[in-house]
Amino acid sequence: RKEVEQDPGPFNVPEGATVAFNCTYSNSASQSFFWYRQDCRKEPKLLMSVYSSGNEDGRFTAQLNRASQYISLLIRDSKLSDSATYLCVVLDLNDYKLSFGAGTTVTVRA
Amino acid sequence: DGGITQSPKYLFRKEGQNVTLSCEQNLNHDAMYWYRQDPGQGLRLIYYSQIVNDFQKGDIAEGYSVSREKKESFPLTVTSAQKNPTAFYLCASTPGQGYSPLHFGNGTRLTVT
């Protein structure tokens, strides 16, 4: 079983739509969680950290469910510029090992 | 500006040759990482280092070697033993303490023919 699993998508949505997807992790000792965005042939860039109580950054909302070991990302009012691959990243602070999901591809169409 | 620099951006080598990818950071970060990304796949950890003169194998270390002689530098050597070296290689760093996100370099795209 992979340490971090994501629905690869693609999620094809019209502009203005809401899209949400999850990421599950297998290591219950995982302590930090992040969502990264990666555009085609570029390096990943931090979108947002995920806090225990859930957090929002503009149109993006991240949630953490420790009991079920998943995190989620919701994008409201999708823009064309939101088209990208979204990577889930889990950090184990015991050994500073980071584990990546394979990414969820989102395509927003006009 | 502080950051993490990978060079070169594109690298071409013949099969059977070793090649070293550079990664330098001036963020004063303790932890550094090397990842490999293949088309349609997520990032896979090759090696990581929490501190100078110490490093650990990641999930796909075979055919690779690293060194961490200086805090700011974490070069990766792709040896001839690596069966499928063509990939996008990403270096990253974190302060190594607390909840800190990754800082990535802009990657090196290695093509071996």
XYZ file of C-alpha atoms in Angstrom:
223
model
C 0.000 0.000 0.000
C 1.315 3.442 -0.897
C 1.972 5.806 1.986
C -0.029 8.568 0.356
C -2.775 7.970 -2.176
C -4.710 10.395 -4.304
C -7.430 10.120 -6.895
C -5.481 10.963 -10.069
C -8.492 12.510 -11.762
C -8.585 14.307 -14.052
C -11.322 16.476 -12.684
C -12.709 18.504 -15.559
C -14.884 21.330 -14.314
C -16.355 24.527 -15.793
C -15.271 27.914 -14.592
C -17.078 28.885 -11.418
C -17.645 25.319 -10.281
C -16.579 23.813 -6.985
C -14.226 20.863 -7.035
C -13.023 18.782 -4.124
C -10.733 15.805 -3.747
C -9.086 13.796 -1.005
C -5.759 12.321 -0.104
C -5.360 9.344 2.243
C -2.240 8.516 4.223
C -1.236 5.274 5.875
C 1.171 6.405 8.595
C -0.802 7.383 11.675
C 2.309 9.101 13.064
C 2.257 11.652 10.258
C 2.269 15.105 11.738
C 2.329 17.739 9.034
C 0.284 18.000 5.896
C 0.483 20.206 2.864
C -1.081 20.771 -0.509
C 1.263 21.675 -3.352
C 0.399 22.815 -6.813
C 2.444 21.730 -9.811
C 2.107 23.178 -13.266
C 3.221 21.188 -16.270
C 7.019 20.678 -16.356
C 7.584 22.961 -13.381
C 8.539 22.419 -9.774
C 5.822 22.018 -7.135
C 4.928 25.101 -5.176
C 3.296 25.276 -1.796
C -0.417 26.018 -2.017
C -1.266 25.736 1.652
C -0.492 23.917 4.847
C -3.278 21.886 6.403
C -4.063 22.545 10.046
C -5.924 20.283 12.419
C -8.905 22.595 12.633
C -9.080 23.075 8.884
C -8.103 26.266 7.148
C -9.108 28.472 4.309
C -7.107 30.632 1.941
C -9.315 32.581 -0.371
C -11.147 30.116 -2.587
C -9.217 27.141 -1.208
C -10.242 25.157 1.859
C -8.209 22.341 3.376
C -9.437 19.851 5.945
C -7.718 17.177 8.010
C -9.429 14.087 9.363
C -6.964 12.261 11.606
C -9.414 9.540 12.601
C -9.886 8.467 9.001
C -6.395 9.540 7.947
C -7.219 11.782 5.053
C -6.927 15.384 4.026
C -9.042 17.207 1.511
C -8.828 20.230 -0.718
C -11.822 22.168 -1.962
C -11.635 24.844 -4.623
C -14.579 27.221 -4.901
C -15.415 29.417 -7.886
C -12.814 27.672 -10.074
C -10.684 29.810 -12.370
C -8.924 28.754 -15.554
C -5.668 29.429 -13.731
C -6.511 26.729 -11.184
C -5.771 24.092 -13.819
C -2.837 22.149 -12.426
C -1.874 19.003 -10.608
C -2.379 19.146 -6.856
C 0.030 17.128 -4.754
C -0.673 15.942 -1.260
C 2.401 15.902 0.968
C 2.727 14.254 4.357
C 5.623 14.874 6.728
C 6.762 12.571 9.529
C 8.634 14.730 11.997
C 10.268 11.696 13.598
C 12.624 11.358 10.662
C 11.727 14.376 8.503
C 10.602 12.052 5.780
C 8.153 13.527 3.322
C 5.802 11.388 1.299
C 4.041 12.587 -1.822
C 0.866 11.536 -3.443
C 0.916 11.049 -7.202
C -1.243 14.117 -7.632
C -4.765 14.997 -8.676
C -5.122 16.759 -11.998
C -7.703 19.501 -12.244
C -8.677 21.072 -15.537
C -10.933 24.100 -15.496
C -12.616 24.850 -18.817
C -14.136 28.079 -20.049
C 17.048 36.582 -2.278
C 17.296 33.253 -0.521
C 16.465 30.168 -2.438
C 17.438 26.776 -3.709
C 19.269 26.449 -7.001
C 19.576 23.414 -9.199
C 21.846 23.236 -12.158
C 21.806 22.614 -14.989
C 18.163 22.885 -16.006
C 18.607 20.364 -18.815
C 21.249 17.651 -18.946
C 21.969 15.078 -21.620
C 24.214 12.079 -21.121
C 25.118 8.866 -22.835
C 24.185 5.588 -21.237
C 26.916 4.238 -18.997
C 28.154 7.621 -17.818
C 27.844 8.893 -14.294
C 26.396 12.368 -13.922
C 26.179 14.714 -10.946
C 23.288 17.094 -10.392
C 23.934 20.182 -8.331
C 21.727 21.519 -5.554
C 22.665 24.581 -3.518
C 20.592 26.461 -0.974
C 21.237 29.677 0.917
C 18.244 29.364 3.201
C 20.293 27.944 6.065
C 18.092 24.863 6.025
C 19.209 21.706 7.790
C 17.225 19.137 5.809
C 17.610 18.517 2.092
C 15.948 16.053 -0.221
C 16.230 14.607 -3.703
C 13.165 13.479 -5.580
C 12.582 11.973 -8.954
C 9.420 12.548 -10.979
C 8.396 10.535 -14.012
C 5.574 11.489 -16.388
C 2.196 10.930 -14.805
C 3.729 9.899 -11.508
C 4.228 11.512 -8.159
C 7.539 12.457 -6.649
C 9.601 9.576 -5.332
C 12.223 10.085 -2.664
C 15.776 9.151 -3.615
C 17.844 10.376 -0.664
C 17.464 12.830 2.147
C 19.747 14.462 4.670
C 18.825 15.959 8.009
C 22.223 17.345 8.831
C 25.709 17.773 7.432
C 27.642 14.526 6.909
C 24.531 12.417 7.363
C 22.013 11.118 4.836
C 19.513 8.318 4.466
C 18.205 6.315 1.569
C 14.764 7.049 0.344
C 12.427 4.742 -1.504
C 14.433 4.461 -4.726
C 18.090 4.963 -3.775
C 19.522 2.184 -5.943
C 21.793 3.554 -8.643
C 22.182 6.935 -6.921
C 24.652 8.415 -4.473
C 24.795 11.671 -2.513
C 27.075 13.619 -0.233
C 26.435 16.319 2.335
C 29.810 17.836 3.112
C 28.391 21.318 3.488
C 25.072 22.485 4.856
C 24.221 24.384 1.703
C 25.077 21.684 -0.814
C 23.543 18.272 -1.527
C 24.747 16.946 -4.911
C 23.197 13.850 -6.435
C 25.155 11.453 -8.621
C 23.242 9.293 -11.037
C 25.410 6.284 -11.665
C 25.482 3.882 -14.581
C 23.795 1.352 -12.290
C 20.541 3.314 -12.436
C 18.433 1.440 -14.979
C 16.080 4.227 -16.014
C 17.788 7.529 -15.250
C 15.796 9.726 -17.614
C 13.520 11.801 -15.391
C 12.839 15.168 -13.812
C 14.943 15.560 -10.652
C 13.878 17.904 -7.895
C 15.881 19.039 -4.920
C 14.157 20.494 -1.884
C 14.954 21.739 1.600
C 13.263 22.501 4.880
C 14.535 24.071 8.101
C 14.306 20.617 9.625
C 12.330 21.586 12.657
C 8.746 22.387 13.398
C 6.071 22.422 10.728
C 7.845 23.736 7.677
C 6.921 23.380 4.034
C 9.333 22.310 1.338
C 11.269 24.764 -0.743
C 11.953 23.321 -4.174
C 14.570 24.100 -6.729
C 13.357 24.472 -10.290
C 14.509 21.003 -11.205
C 16.923 19.313 -13.586
C 15.577 17.391 -16.527
C 17.996 14.546 -17.247
C 17.892 12.651 -20.512
C 20.075 9.598 -20.974
C 20.342 8.023 -24.411
